[in-house]
Amino acid sequence: MEIIKSENLKHVYKTASGEKLALDEINFSINDGEFVAIIGTNGSGKSTLAKHFNALLKPTAGKIFVNGLDTSDEKNLWAIRENVGMVFQNPDNEIVAAIVEDDIAFGLENLGIEPSEIRRRVDLALDTVNMTNYKNFAPSKLSGGQKQRIAIAGAVAMQTKIIVFDEPTAMLDPQGRLEVLNTIKKLHAQGLTIILITHFMEEAATADKIFVMEGGKIIKSGTPHEIFSNVKEIKRLGLDVPVTVELAARLKMPTGILTAKEFIAALKNL
Ligand code: ADP
Ligand code: MG
């Protein structure tokens, strides 16, 4: 079933120097429980699109429906925010409290939820992101990957059906990236709808579906196998391909290789 749908969604920013078209009448849909990765070069419109998923921005024209709710209708605002969590690039901008568990509880306290229910949800969220042992730590003592997982726990505790991640691993080291990606995969396995904006093609390759953005449009969408089957086209857009795809192309293996397993199988046939 469809959980997000856009109809000719358009976004124009008004600036001092004029207007900037950031989303150019895009149409797409995302199913309940789907894991969608969004890739595209800088300025292609990814973050603008992300901000439409929870009505941080309103369409200049066209529409986007989240869980059936029109984001341009003011009275849907809170219902939409209850459905969509957001995680951004820099966890330092999102962590507000001096103790990890207080930070996760923050959003729930603002909603006036019962203390016993807050306790239950915070413990569950800590467990989900594998950070239970750090609940009494100061966030400033944590690694980047750990901080980002605390930011994710904050979204998990809100029990939204959808979480949008806008380059959550861009500032992390390889270990932190892996921790965050594994957390995202776990949330997907639990049934959440995941939207992951990323520059890391290995991360995009683990999604159910990929949207490729360019100049405010979704110029291509498909499974990771479909998207990465045409190496030249992806590179022409200024994007990379996963290392397995790159090696397979250089070794002139048949197209359609993406996973390490497929790569090894093809290697044996060389
Ligand atoms: P991405 O996340 O893919 O890098 P963005 O959605 O941030 O792309 O930006 C899309 C386009 O809109 C870019 O040309 C960018 O410069 C422009 N843009 C983004 N935010 C603003 C803003 N607040 N005001 C004016 N232009 C903006
Ligand atoms: Mg961006």
XYZ file of N, CA, C and O in Angstrom, residues 164-259:
384
model
N 12.941 9.694 7.679
C 13.690 10.254 6.551
C 15.092 10.591 7.051
O 15.239 11.313 8.043
N 16.112 10.073 6.396
C 17.506 10.313 6.772
C 18.167 11.135 5.664
O 18.255 10.671 4.524
N 18.602 12.358 6.003
C 19.262 13.191 4.993
C 20.778 13.159 5.222
O 21.301 13.864 6.077
N 21.461 12.319 4.487
C 22.912 12.114 4.588
C 23.377 11.884 6.031
O 24.277 12.567 6.528
N 22.798 10.882 6.683
C 23.095 10.663 8.110
C 24.522 10.204 8.370
O 24.993 10.281 9.497
N 25.199 9.711 7.340
C 26.545 9.159 7.554
C 27.639 10.045 6.974
O 28.815 9.702 7.034
N 27.256 11.215 6.432
C 28.227 12.057 5.714
C 29.394 12.506 6.593
O 30.498 12.703 6.104
N 29.138 12.666 7.905
C 30.202 13.189 8.775
C 30.883 12.094 9.591
O 31.678 12.389 10.475
N 30.564 10.829 9.284
C 31.049 9.736 10.135
C 32.230 8.996 9.522
O 32.405 8.984 8.302
N 33.018 8.347 10.402
C 34.095 7.482 9.927
C 33.475 6.151 9.467
O 32.286 5.905 9.700
N 34.255 5.282 8.805
C 33.676 4.041 8.265
C 32.960 3.190 9.322
O 31.888 2.645 9.040
N 33.516 3.117 10.521
C 32.870 2.346 11.597
C 31.508 2.956 11.952
O 30.510 2.250 12.053
N 31.470 4.278 12.100
C 30.210 4.964 12.424
C 29.184 4.799 11.309
O 27.993 4.620 11.574
N 29.661 4.841 10.074
C 28.754 4.664 8.924
C 28.100 3.295 8.962
O 26.896 3.156 8.728
N 28.909 2.287 9.258
C 28.407 0.921 9.317
C 27.371 0.769 10.433
O 26.307 0.167 10.227
N 27.654 1.340 11.600
C 26.720 1.264 12.740
C 25.378 1.901 12.368
O 24.323 1.347 12.660
N 25.451 3.051 11.726
C 24.219 3.762 11.381
C 23.455 3.011 10.286
O 22.236 2.842 10.373
N 24.171 2.510 9.286
C 23.490 1.761 8.223
C 22.831 0.503 8.790
O 21.690 0.185 8.422
N 23.522 -0.192 9.688
C 22.929 -1.396 10.287
C 21.687 -1.051 11.102
O 20.712 -1.807 11.099
N 21.708 0.102 11.759
C 20.529 0.547 12.513
C 19.370 0.826 11.558
O 18.225 0.439 11.817
N 19.673 1.485 10.441
C 18.638 1.788 9.440
C 18.029 0.489 8.900
O 16.805 0.360 8.780
N 18.893 -0.490 8.617
C 18.395 -1.770 8.090
C 17.503 -2.483 9.113
O 16.506 -3.109 8.750
N 17.879 -2.368 10.387
C 17.089 -2.985 11.451
C 15.692 -2.354 11.521
O 14.690 -3.055 11.637
N 15.644 -1.022 11.404
C 14.349 -0.329 11.443
C 13.486 -0.739 10.256
O 12.281 -0.925 10.381
N 14.133 -0.895 9.100
C 13.408 -1.365 7.910
C 12.849 -2.768 8.161
O 11.690 -3.044 7.861
N 13.678 -3.634 8.748
C 13.238 -5.017 9.034
C 12.068 -5.021 10.019
O 11.235 -5.926 9.991
N 11.995 -4.010 10.883
C 10.884 -3.914 11.835
C 9.616 -3.359 11.188
O 8.601 -3.209 11.859
N 9.700 -2.996 9.909
C 8.492 -2.575 9.189
C 8.366 -1.092 8.928
O 7.384 -0.641 8.334
N 9.359 -0.291 9.375
C 9.277 1.145 9.112
C 9.534 1.443 7.633
O 10.255 0.708 6.959
N 8.950 2.511 7.168
C 9.258 3.023 5.837
C 10.491 3.913 5.979
O 10.511 4.808 6.828
N 11.512 3.645 5.162
C 12.790 4.348 5.279
C 13.088 5.118 3.994
O 13.007 4.554 2.895
N 13.449 6.377 4.151
C 13.940 7.162 3.016
C 15.339 7.623 3.388
O 15.523 8.318 4.386
N 16.320 7.187 2.607
C 17.729 7.459 2.917
C 18.377 8.234 1.779
O 18.546 7.719 0.680
N 18.730 9.479 2.067
C 19.486 10.280 1.106
C 20.955 10.038 1.390
O 21.387 10.156 2.544
N 21.722 9.653 0.387
C 23.123 9.333 0.654
C 24.026 9.576 -0.554
O 23.580 9.494 -1.702
N 25.301 9.865 -0.239
C 26.331 9.954 -1.275
C 27.079 8.631 -1.412
O 27.917 8.499 -2.290
N 26.789 7.692 -0.496
C 27.526 6.426 -0.502
C 26.732 5.379 -1.277
O 25.656 4.959 -0.845
N 27.266 4.992 -2.414
C 26.535 4.093 -3.302
C 26.358 2.700 -2.701
O 25.378 2.031 -2.967
N 27.312 2.289 -1.835
C 27.173 1.000 -1.147
C 25.933 1.015 -0.233
O 25.282 -0.003 -0.062
N 25.652 2.178 0.340
C 24.453 2.290 1.185
C 23.190 2.234 0.315
O 22.243 1.509 0.624
N 23.210 2.992 -0.778
C 22.040 3.018 -1.674
C 21.752 1.610 -2.216
O 20.597 1.236 -2.401
N 22.829 0.844 -2.437
C 22.680 -0.495 -3.018
C 21.917 -1.450 -2.103
O 21.437 -2.484 -2.559
N 21.778 -1.101 -0.804
C 21.053 -1.995 0.109
C 19.549 -1.670 0.179
O 18.807 -2.355 0.871
N 19.117 -0.616 -0.529
C 17.699 -0.224 -0.496
C 16.849 -1.140 -1.376
O 17.366 -1.897 -2.195
N 15.524 -1.056 -1.201
C 14.608 -1.777 -2.094
C 14.554 -1.077 -3.449
O 14.403 -1.689 -4.497
N 14.639 0.245 -3.409
C 14.415 1.058 -4.607
C 15.291 2.303 -4.507
O 15.537 2.795 -3.410
N 15.755 2.799 -5.647
C 16.581 4.016 -5.666
C 15.920 5.051 -6.571
O 15.450 4.717 -7.665
N 15.879 6.306 -6.095
C 15.506 7.437 -6.949
C 16.802 8.178 -7.278
O 17.566 8.511 -6.366
N 17.012 8.472 -8.555
C 18.168 9.278 -8.948
C 17.668 10.676 -9.289
O 16.808 10.838 -10.173
N 18.198 11.684 -8.580
C 17.753 13.068 -8.828
C 18.797 13.853 -9.596
O 20.004 13.659 -9.432
N 18.298 14.741 -10.445
C 19.172 15.628 -11.222
C 18.348 16.860 -11.596
O 17.237 16.726 -12.113
N 18.858 18.038 -11.271
C 18.175 19.274 -11.655
C 16.734 19.362 -11.183
O 15.864 19.861 -11.915
N 16.455 18.893 -9.962
C 15.102 19.014 -9.423
C 14.113 17.994 -9.938
O 12.916 18.093 -9.670
N 14.614 16.999 -10.689
C 13.728 15.939 -11.185
C 14.228 14.577 -10.712
O 15.421 14.411 -10.469
N 13.296 13.625 -10.605
C 13.714 12.233 -10.428
C 13.873 11.686 -11.839
O 12.890 11.457 -12.546
N 15.121 11.534 -12.271
C 15.336 11.164 -13.674
C 15.336 9.659 -13.879
O 15.244 9.189 -15.016
N 15.437 8.909 -12.789
C 15.456 7.465 -12.921
C 15.008 6.870 -11.597
O 15.362 7.392 -10.528
N 14.235 5.792 -11.629
C 13.973 5.065 -10.395
C 13.919 3.585 -10.716
O 13.531 3.186 -11.820
N 14.373 2.782 -9.772
C 14.384 1.342 -10.004
C 15.084 0.631 -8.871
O 15.492 1.259 -7.896
N 15.219 -0.680 -9.004
C 15.943 -1.450 -7.989
C 17.426 -1.105 -8.107
O 17.877 -0.616 -9.149
N 18.208 -1.368 -7.043
C 19.657 -1.128 -7.150
C 20.278 -1.830 -8.360
O 21.122 -1.262 -9.052
N 19.838 -3.042 -8.650
C 20.375 -3.750 -9.825
C 20.083 -2.978 -11.107
O 20.938 -2.856 -11.975
N 18.868 -2.472 -11.212
C 18.503 -1.703 -12.425
C 19.318 -0.418 -12.512
O 19.856 -0.082 -13.576
N 19.398 0.301 -11.405
C 20.080 1.604 -11.409
C 21.567 1.452 -11.721
O 22.136 2.217 -12.505
N 22.205 0.444 -11.128
C 23.656 0.315 -11.304
C 24.053 -0.576 -12.478
O 25.231 -0.886 -12.650
N 23.072 -0.973 -13.298
C 23.418 -1.828 -14.445
C 24.058 -1.000 -15.547
O 24.762 -1.535 -16.395
N 23.838 0.314 -15.532
C 24.426 1.162 -16.564
C 25.471 2.100 -15.938
O 25.161 3.230 -15.554
N 26.688 1.588 -15.847
C 27.772 2.307 -15.167
C 28.029 3.660 -15.826
O 28.177 4.680 -15.148
N 28.053 3.666 -17.160
C 28.359 4.910 -17.891
C 27.355 6.000 -17.570
O 27.711 7.159 -17.381
N 26.082 5.612 -17.533
C 25.028 6.597 -17.290
C 25.152 7.206 -15.888
O 25.035 8.420 -15.720
N 25.407 6.372 -14.916
C 25.552 6.858 -13.535
C 26.763 7.787 -13.429
O 26.709 8.845 -12.804
N 27.844 7.406 -14.076
C 29.064 8.236 -14.019
C 28.879 9.552 -14.753
O 29.425 10.580 -14.358
N 28.115 9.515 -15.830
C 27.836 10.738 -16.585
C 27.120 11.761 -15.711
O 27.280 12.968 -15.878
N 26.346 11.265 -14.749
C 25.634 12.158 -13.832
C 26.541 12.688 -12.723
O 26.109 13.466 -11.886
N 27.805 12.241 -12.731
C 28.731 12.696 -11.689
C 28.643 11.873 -10.425
O 29.102 12.297 -9.366
N 28.038 10.683 -10.530
C 27.900 9.803 -9.362
C 28.830 8.603 -9.501
O 29.255 8.262 -10.608
N 29.108 7.984 -8.376
C 29.916 6.765 -8.366
C 29.022 5.550 -8.495
O 27.812 5.650 -8.394
N 29.654 4.394 -8.653
C 28.919 3.132 -8.544
C 29.576 2.336 -7.413
O 30.725 2.623 -7.065
N 28.860 1.362 -6.838
C 29.492 0.547 -5.793
C 30.754 -0.134 -6.333
O 30.853 -0.411 -7.534
N 31.701 -0.395 -5.457
C 33.003 -0.925 -5.882
C 32.866 -2.263 -6.614
O 33.580 -2.521 -7.582
N 31.903 -3.087 -6.212
C 31.685 -4.368 -6.907
C 31.293 -4.129 -8.367
O 31.770 -4.827 -9.272
N 30.455 -3.118 -8.587
C 29.985 -2.794 -9.942
C 31.157 -2.273 -10.784
O 31.339 -2.660 -11.945
N 31.967 -1.432 -10.160
C 33.139 -0.865 -10.833
C 34.116 -1.981 -11.253
O 34.563 -2.039 -12.406
N 34.398 -2.882 -10.332
C 35.343 -3.972 -10.619
C 34.773 -4.895 -11.687
O 35.487 -5.301 -12.609
N 33.491 -5.209 -11.581
C 32.856 -6.108 -12.564
C 32.950 -5.502 -13.962
O 33.237 -6.207 -14.935
N 32.747 -4.166 -14.047
C 32.822 -3.501 -15.349
C 34.253 -3.578 -15.896
O 34.461 -3.883 -17.073
N 35.233 -3.328 -15.033
C 36.633 -3.355 -15.482
C 37.086 -4.750 -15.894
O 37.924 -4.898 -16.767
N 36.532 -5.744 -15.228
C 36.894 -7.128 -15.556
C 36.033 -7.667 -16.698
O 36.115 -8.830 -17.058
N 35.189 -6.772 -17.254
C 34.295 -7.122 -18.365
C 33.404 -8.325 -18.047
O 33.164 -9.199 -18.870
N 32.958 -8.377 -16.810
C 32.000 -9.413 -16.414
C 30.635 -9.053 -17.000
O 30.409 -7.902 -17.372
N 29.704 -10.016 -17.050
C 28.369 -9.683 -17.530
C 27.765 -8.593 -16.633
O 28.105 -8.516 -15.454
N 26.853 -7.782 -17.166
C 26.248 -6.733 -16.341
C 25.276 -7.364 -15.335
O 24.940 -8.536 -15.443
N 24.846 -6.570 -14.351
C 23.874 -7.060 -13.370
C 24.524 -7.542 -12.093
O 23.862 -8.086 -11.222
N 25.852 -7.319 -11.952
C 26.524 -7.722 -10.711
C 26.507 -6.564 -9.732
O 26.901 -5.448 -10.072
N 26.040 -6.832 -8.519
C 25.971 -5.774 -7.513
C 26.475 -6.252 -6.151
O 27.345 -5.619 -5.556
N 25.968 -7.363 -5.676
C 26.358 -7.811 -4.331
C 27.720 -8.507 -4.371
O 28.170 -8.973 -5.429
